[in-house]
């Protein structure tokens, strides 16, 4: 184990903790992992920033928040939590960026003390099963996930597996706060675009184009030479989508016929070659199979509970429409997403707020009031 001589770790540090599914998130102090406690291959990271992803809100068992916020359950799209449960007490967060401050045995193969690294949702995987070997690390049976099955990045210090940490290209001018939303939102949509398998000049619809994932998807898609149709709602999200380069925008609340509106937004009127559904509401899936063109691809990304995709077998075969879900990304996707962002001036639109304001951030996210991303300053 190795540690910076300058600065010893404190005994406790600030964290946003959800004690149980019935509780609300509270800012409290938790024991700081000491360098001697690090297991083989682990490193300790002093976090500077963490993005707040809608998955954090899903994972935090929204029932508790909904009750706390006096939102009428039946009117809310988040009526149920995910079928897979988070581990409690839960420290959420999986878009963390900070400095490596200590190394467990063997971790120096991957990172050095002082490196600026990103912590993504996929904290570790075995790297040796059939799935890991094929690059599908997220479905490894031994995978662990920051902010879901192990402590996440809504705290000042976090332990992670060095082999899954992603080096942030600070030498290319990327700063820690701007890298943060790329570690989940950017990574996930870059992977989803790869899954869609489009080529220059084809058209992709991004459902949820004004949200955290969606507004980055628009930028990665534009960088890939695609024509983009944004789907979201409200003036702020429309303006953001247009500013980022969508050719057309469809407001799903204003339009009476979403299928026709999306088809009409394509050059030949036949519908987009693919749609990436990065919306957090189940409704976004309802008509996606209908508005994509024959041979089109639906890439489910948004994880609204109880979402169902109706796939008419006859028409999907007759028109060879496909559904190809995409789940975060692997180590290589993470490296690519950061460097593609650096090369193409892809930047999340974000506001920085203190970690202590996380409850209010969740409140705004629940109400759909966040365009782009919120990044929390883990030191405040
Ligand atoms: O690996 C994965 N598949 C993965 C990774 C990370 C996040 C999946 N997610 C999931 C999250 O759990 C969440 O369900 O992606 C979804 C979007 O996450 P986010 O971007 O962090 O959420 P957001 O910032 O709140 O943005 C959601 C956007 O969807 C719009 C909202 O207006 C918002 O801008 N939206 C909704 I709600 N319903 C819509 C609809 N019917 C819609 N846009 C279009 N049509
Ligand atoms: Zn996420």
Short mmCIF file of N, CA, C and O in Angstrom, two decimals, residues 110 118 120 122 125 127 131-138 162-167 169 182-183 186-192 194 220 327-341 343:
data_model
loop_
_atom_site.label_atom_id
_atom_site.label_comp_id
_atom_site.label_asym_id
_atom_site.label_seq_id
_atom_site.Cartn_x
_atom_site.Cartn_y
_atom_site.Cartn_z
N UNK A 110 -2.36 -0.44 -12.53
CA UNK A 110 -3.39 0.31 -13.27
C UNK A 110 -3.36 1.81 -13.04
O UNK A 110 -3.63 2.59 -13.95
N UNK A 118 -11.82 8.50 -13.08
CA UNK A 118 -13.28 8.50 -13.05
C UNK A 118 -13.78 7.19 -12.49
O UNK A 118 -13.23 6.12 -12.78
N UNK A 120 -17.05 4.87 -12.47
CA UNK A 120 -18.32 4.69 -13.16
C UNK A 120 -19.21 3.75 -12.36
O UNK A 120 -18.81 3.25 -11.31
N UNK A 122 -20.14 0.66 -13.10
CA UNK A 122 -19.51 -0.66 -13.02
C UNK A 122 -18.17 -0.50 -12.30
O UNK A 122 -17.18 -0.08 -12.89
N UNK A 125 -15.53 -6.13 -12.13
CA UNK A 125 -16.06 -7.37 -12.69
C UNK A 125 -14.89 -8.34 -12.72
O UNK A 125 -13.74 -7.92 -12.57
N UNK A 127 -13.44 -10.10 -15.01
CA UNK A 127 -12.59 -10.02 -16.22
C UNK A 127 -12.21 -11.41 -16.76
O UNK A 127 -11.39 -11.52 -17.67
N UNK A 131 -18.63 -13.56 -20.22
CA UNK A 131 -19.17 -12.23 -20.52
C UNK A 131 -18.06 -11.18 -20.49
O UNK A 131 -17.95 -10.36 -21.40
N UNK A 132 -17.24 -11.22 -19.44
CA UNK A 132 -16.14 -10.25 -19.36
C UNK A 132 -15.21 -10.42 -20.55
O UNK A 132 -14.77 -9.43 -21.15
N UNK A 133 -14.91 -11.67 -20.88
CA UNK A 133 -13.98 -11.90 -22.00
C UNK A 133 -14.53 -11.34 -23.30
O UNK A 133 -13.78 -10.91 -24.18
N UNK A 134 -15.87 -11.33 -23.41
CA UNK A 134 -16.50 -10.80 -24.64
C UNK A 134 -16.77 -9.30 -24.55
O UNK A 134 -17.38 -8.72 -25.44
N UNK A 135 -16.36 -8.70 -23.45
CA UNK A 135 -16.55 -7.25 -23.31
C UNK A 135 -17.86 -6.84 -22.67
O UNK A 135 -18.13 -5.66 -22.48
N UNK A 136 -18.68 -7.85 -22.29
CA UNK A 136 -19.98 -7.54 -21.65
C UNK A 136 -19.80 -7.54 -20.13
O UNK A 136 -20.49 -8.25 -19.39
N UNK A 137 -18.88 -6.69 -19.66
CA UNK A 137 -18.49 -6.71 -18.24
C UNK A 137 -19.65 -6.40 -17.30
O UNK A 137 -19.68 -6.89 -16.17
N UNK A 138 -20.60 -5.60 -17.77
CA UNK A 138 -21.69 -5.17 -16.89
C UNK A 138 -22.58 -6.33 -16.44
O UNK A 138 -23.25 -6.24 -15.41
N UNK A 162 -9.03 -0.67 -8.98
CA UNK A 162 -8.16 0.14 -9.85
C UNK A 162 -8.30 -0.26 -11.31
O UNK A 162 -8.24 0.58 -12.20
N UNK A 163 -8.52 -1.55 -11.58
CA UNK A 163 -8.56 -2.01 -12.98
C UNK A 163 -9.80 -1.50 -13.71
O UNK A 163 -9.86 -1.54 -14.93
N UNK A 164 -10.81 -1.06 -12.98
CA UNK A 164 -12.01 -0.52 -13.61
C UNK A 164 -12.07 1.01 -13.55
O UNK A 164 -13.02 1.61 -14.06
N UNK A 165 -11.09 1.64 -12.88
CA UNK A 165 -11.08 3.12 -12.84
C UNK A 165 -10.66 3.62 -14.22
O UNK A 165 -9.89 2.97 -14.93
N UNK A 166 -11.19 4.77 -14.61
CA UNK A 166 -10.88 5.31 -15.94
C UNK A 166 -10.05 6.58 -15.79
O UNK A 166 -10.46 7.51 -15.09
N UNK A 167 -8.89 6.59 -16.42
CA UNK A 167 -8.05 7.79 -16.32
C UNK A 167 -8.69 8.93 -17.10
O UNK A 167 -9.07 8.76 -18.27
N UNK A 169 -8.53 12.32 -19.13
CA UNK A 169 -7.47 12.99 -19.91
C UNK A 169 -7.32 14.46 -19.56
O UNK A 169 -7.59 15.35 -20.38
N UNK A 182 -19.71 12.47 -17.93
CA UNK A 182 -19.38 11.54 -19.02
C UNK A 182 -19.23 10.11 -18.50
O UNK A 182 -19.37 9.15 -19.25
N UNK A 183 -18.98 9.98 -17.18
CA UNK A 183 -18.67 8.66 -16.63
C UNK A 183 -19.86 7.70 -16.56
O UNK A 183 -19.70 6.51 -16.45
N UNK A 186 -22.41 9.99 -20.47
CA UNK A 186 -21.65 9.97 -21.73
C UNK A 186 -21.33 8.55 -22.16
O UNK A 186 -21.54 8.15 -23.31
N UNK A 187 -20.82 7.78 -21.23
CA UNK A 187 -20.44 6.39 -21.51
C UNK A 187 -21.64 5.58 -22.02
O UNK A 187 -21.55 4.87 -23.02
N UNK A 188 -22.75 5.73 -21.33
CA UNK A 188 -23.93 4.92 -21.68
C UNK A 188 -24.45 5.26 -23.08
O UNK A 188 -24.79 4.35 -23.85
N UNK A 189 -24.49 6.55 -23.40
CA UNK A 189 -25.05 6.89 -24.72
C UNK A 189 -24.05 6.62 -25.84
O UNK A 189 -24.45 6.28 -26.96
N UNK A 190 -22.77 6.76 -25.54
CA UNK A 190 -21.78 6.41 -26.57
C UNK A 190 -21.91 4.91 -26.89
O UNK A 190 -21.94 4.51 -28.05
N UNK A 191 -22.04 4.09 -25.84
CA UNK A 191 -22.21 2.65 -26.06
C UNK A 191 -23.51 2.36 -26.82
O UNK A 191 -23.55 1.54 -27.74
N UNK A 192 -24.57 3.06 -26.44
CA UNK A 192 -25.86 2.83 -27.10
C UNK A 192 -25.78 3.15 -28.59
O UNK A 192 -26.36 2.44 -29.43
N UNK A 194 -23.09 2.88 -30.40
CA UNK A 194 -22.34 1.78 -31.02
C UNK A 194 -23.28 0.58 -31.25
O UNK A 194 -23.22 -0.08 -32.29
N UNK A 220 -22.83 13.16 -29.13
CA UNK A 220 -22.07 12.03 -29.68
C UNK A 220 -22.61 11.65 -31.07
O UNK A 220 -21.84 11.31 -31.97
N UNK A 327 -26.72 -1.49 -21.90
CA UNK A 327 -26.51 -1.33 -20.46
C UNK A 327 -25.11 -0.77 -20.23
O UNK A 327 -24.12 -1.42 -20.56
N UNK A 328 -25.04 0.41 -19.70
CA UNK A 328 -23.79 1.16 -19.48
C UNK A 328 -22.73 0.87 -20.55
O UNK A 328 -23.01 0.90 -21.75
N UNK A 329 -21.48 0.58 -20.15
CA UNK A 329 -20.42 0.31 -21.12
C UNK A 329 -19.24 -0.32 -20.40
O UNK A 329 -19.19 -0.29 -19.16
N UNK A 330 -18.31 -0.85 -21.14
CA UNK A 330 -17.17 -1.53 -20.50
C UNK A 330 -15.98 -0.56 -20.38
O UNK A 330 -16.08 0.63 -20.69
N UNK A 331 -14.83 -1.09 -19.95
CA UNK A 331 -13.66 -0.22 -19.72
C UNK A 331 -13.23 0.49 -21.01
O UNK A 331 -12.88 1.65 -21.00
N UNK A 332 -13.28 -0.23 -22.11
CA UNK A 332 -12.87 0.37 -23.38
C UNK A 332 -13.85 1.47 -23.80
O UNK A 332 -13.43 2.54 -24.26
N UNK A 333 -15.15 1.21 -23.65
CA UNK A 333 -16.15 2.24 -23.99
C UNK A 333 -15.90 3.50 -23.17
O UNK A 333 -16.07 4.62 -23.66
N UNK A 334 -15.51 3.30 -21.89
CA UNK A 334 -15.28 4.45 -21.00
C UNK A 334 -14.10 5.30 -21.50
O UNK A 334 -14.18 6.53 -21.54
N UNK A 335 -13.03 4.63 -21.88
CA UNK A 335 -11.86 5.36 -22.40
C UNK A 335 -12.25 6.09 -23.69
O UNK A 335 -11.97 7.29 -23.86
N UNK A 336 -12.95 5.38 -24.57
CA UNK A 336 -13.36 6.00 -25.84
C UNK A 336 -14.23 7.22 -25.59
O UNK A 336 -14.04 8.26 -26.22
N UNK A 337 -15.19 7.09 -24.70
CA UNK A 337 -16.16 8.18 -24.53
C UNK A 337 -15.46 9.46 -24.06
O UNK A 337 -15.80 10.56 -24.49
N UNK A 338 -14.45 9.33 -23.20
CA UNK A 338 -13.73 10.52 -22.73
C UNK A 338 -12.90 11.14 -23.86
O UNK A 338 -12.89 12.36 -24.04
N UNK A 339 -12.22 10.31 -24.62
CA UNK A 339 -11.36 10.86 -25.69
C UNK A 339 -12.17 11.39 -26.86
O UNK A 339 -11.78 12.39 -27.49
N UNK A 340 -13.29 10.75 -27.16
CA UNK A 340 -14.15 11.29 -28.24
C UNK A 340 -14.69 12.66 -27.81
O UNK A 340 -14.78 13.58 -28.61
N UNK A 341 -15.03 12.78 -26.53
CA UNK A 341 -15.51 14.07 -26.02
C UNK A 341 -14.40 15.12 -26.16
O UNK A 341 -14.65 16.25 -26.63
N UNK A 343 -11.92 15.14 -28.27
CA UNK A 343 -11.66 15.39 -29.69
C UNK A 343 -12.74 16.25 -30.34
O UNK A 343 -12.48 16.94 -31.32
#
